[in-house]
Coordinates of C-alpha atoms in Angstrom, one line a residue:
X24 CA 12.4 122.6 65.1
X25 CA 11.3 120.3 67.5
X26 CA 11.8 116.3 67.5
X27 CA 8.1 115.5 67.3
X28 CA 6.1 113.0 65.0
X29 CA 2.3 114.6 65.3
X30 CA -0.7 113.6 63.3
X31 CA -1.0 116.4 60.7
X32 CA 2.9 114.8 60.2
X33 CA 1.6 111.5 58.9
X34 CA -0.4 110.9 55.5
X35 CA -3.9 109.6 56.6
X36 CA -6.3 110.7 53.7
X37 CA -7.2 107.7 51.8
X38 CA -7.3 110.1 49.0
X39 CA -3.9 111.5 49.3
X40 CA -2.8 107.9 49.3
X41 CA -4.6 106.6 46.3
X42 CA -2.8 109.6 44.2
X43 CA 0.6 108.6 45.7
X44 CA 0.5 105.4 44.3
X45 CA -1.0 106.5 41.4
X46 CA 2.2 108.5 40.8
X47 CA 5.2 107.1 39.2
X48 CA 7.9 109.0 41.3
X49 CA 9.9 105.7 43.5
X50 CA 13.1 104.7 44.5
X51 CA 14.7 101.7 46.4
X52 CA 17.3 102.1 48.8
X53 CA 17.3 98.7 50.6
X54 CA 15.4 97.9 52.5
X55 CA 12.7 100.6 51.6
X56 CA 11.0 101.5 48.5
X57 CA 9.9 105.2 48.5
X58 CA 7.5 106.7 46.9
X59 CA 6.9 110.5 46.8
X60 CA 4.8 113.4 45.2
X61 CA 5.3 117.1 45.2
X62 CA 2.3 118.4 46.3
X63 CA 0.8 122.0 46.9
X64 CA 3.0 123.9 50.2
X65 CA 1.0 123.2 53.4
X66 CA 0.9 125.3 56.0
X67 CA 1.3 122.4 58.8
X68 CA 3.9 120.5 57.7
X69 CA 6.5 120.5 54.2
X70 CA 6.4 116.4 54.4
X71 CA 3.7 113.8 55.1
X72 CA 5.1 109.8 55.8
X73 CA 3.2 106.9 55.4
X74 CA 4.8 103.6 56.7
X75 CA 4.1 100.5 54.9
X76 CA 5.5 96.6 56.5
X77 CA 3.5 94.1 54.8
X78 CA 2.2 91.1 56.3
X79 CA 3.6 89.1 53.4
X80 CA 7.2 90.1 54.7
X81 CA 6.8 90.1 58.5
X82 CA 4.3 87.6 59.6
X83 CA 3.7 88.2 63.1
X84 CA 1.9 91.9 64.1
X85 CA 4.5 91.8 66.9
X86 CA 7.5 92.3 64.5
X87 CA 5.3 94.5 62.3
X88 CA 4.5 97.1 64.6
X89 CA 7.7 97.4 66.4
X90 CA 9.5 97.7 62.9
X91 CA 7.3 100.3 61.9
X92 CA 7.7 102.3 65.6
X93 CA 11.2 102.3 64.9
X94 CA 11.1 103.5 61.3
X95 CA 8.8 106.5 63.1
X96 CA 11.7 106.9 65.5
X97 CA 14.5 107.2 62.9
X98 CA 12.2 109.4 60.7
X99 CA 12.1 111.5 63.6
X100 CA 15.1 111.9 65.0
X101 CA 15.9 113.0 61.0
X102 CA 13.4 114.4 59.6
X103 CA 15.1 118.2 60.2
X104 CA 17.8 117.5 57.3
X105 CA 14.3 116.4 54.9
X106 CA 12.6 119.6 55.9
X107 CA 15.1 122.1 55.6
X108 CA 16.0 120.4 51.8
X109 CA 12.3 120.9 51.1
X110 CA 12.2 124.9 52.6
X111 CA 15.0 125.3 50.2
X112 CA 14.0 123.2 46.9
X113 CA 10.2 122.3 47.0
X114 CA 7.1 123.3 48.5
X115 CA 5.8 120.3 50.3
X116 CA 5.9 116.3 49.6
X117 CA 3.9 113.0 50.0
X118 CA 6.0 110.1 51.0
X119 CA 5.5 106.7 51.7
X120 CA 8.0 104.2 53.0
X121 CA 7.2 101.0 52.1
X122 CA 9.6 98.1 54.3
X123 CA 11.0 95.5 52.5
X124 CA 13.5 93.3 54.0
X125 CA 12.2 90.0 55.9
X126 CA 13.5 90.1 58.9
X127 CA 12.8 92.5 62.6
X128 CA 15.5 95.0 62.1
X129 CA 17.7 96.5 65.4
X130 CA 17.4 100.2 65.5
X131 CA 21.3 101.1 64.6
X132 CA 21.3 99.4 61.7
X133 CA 17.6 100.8 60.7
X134 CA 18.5 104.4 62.0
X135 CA 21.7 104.2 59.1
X136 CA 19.4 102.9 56.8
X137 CA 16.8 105.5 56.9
X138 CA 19.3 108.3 56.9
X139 CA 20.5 107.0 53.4
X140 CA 16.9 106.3 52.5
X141 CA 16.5 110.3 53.0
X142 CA 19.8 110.9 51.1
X143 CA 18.6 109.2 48.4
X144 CA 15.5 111.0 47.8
X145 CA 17.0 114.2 48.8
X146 CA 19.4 113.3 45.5
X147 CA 16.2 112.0 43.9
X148 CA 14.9 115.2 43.9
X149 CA 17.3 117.6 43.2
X150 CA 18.2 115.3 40.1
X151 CA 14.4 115.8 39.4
X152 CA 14.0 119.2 40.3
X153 CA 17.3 119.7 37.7
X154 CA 15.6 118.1 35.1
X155 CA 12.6 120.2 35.1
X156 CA 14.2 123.2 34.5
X157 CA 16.6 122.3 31.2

């Protein structure tokens, strides 16, 4: 699998979205909140992201944009763990990230944060997944 982050990667359809946030499925594993939907197997892709840093957290665009090109980064460096969960378990999933923690993080401390991010909703739905079958 290659390390790449392409567009048919990323959840753009306002309509996809809207549904997302409709749904109840979140958990928080600081400093994200994660929302997710298991949606019908896609040919492209097994997971769409969405990154959300709100202005209300991170005032200046600067800080904005370069937290959420290093969330990208860290989702991409580890998205292979995600996908091959999701090969195994589920057919394909919605997810937005959604940053919560006021302050520009460094990228080691975001990279470990991300990867238990993942963990956690790796765990989130297997527990899920688990409960849907009894």
């Amino acid at each position: 699998m290659r390390n790449t982050f392409n567009k048919n990667e990323r959840l753009c359809s306002r309509k996809e979205i809207e549904v997302l946030f409709a749904n109840k499925n979140k958990t928080f594993s600081h400093p994200f909140l994660i929302r997710w939907q298991v949606v019908q197997a896609n040919s492209s892709t097994p997971a769409k992201l969405l990154i959300i840093v709100p202005k209300r957290k991170l005032r200046h665009a600067v800080d904005r944009n370069r937290t959420k090109r290093l969330i990208r980064e860290c989702y991409r460096q580890q998205k292979h763990t995600l996908y091959t969960f999701l090969n195994n378990q589920i057919s394909a999933l919605n997810i937005a990230l959604y940053y919560t923690d006021t302050k520009c993080p460094d990228y080691h401390t975001l990279f470990e944060q991300t990867d238990k991010a993942l963990a956690k909703l790796m765990a989130e739905l297997k527990k899920n997944r688990t409960d849907a079958q009894q």
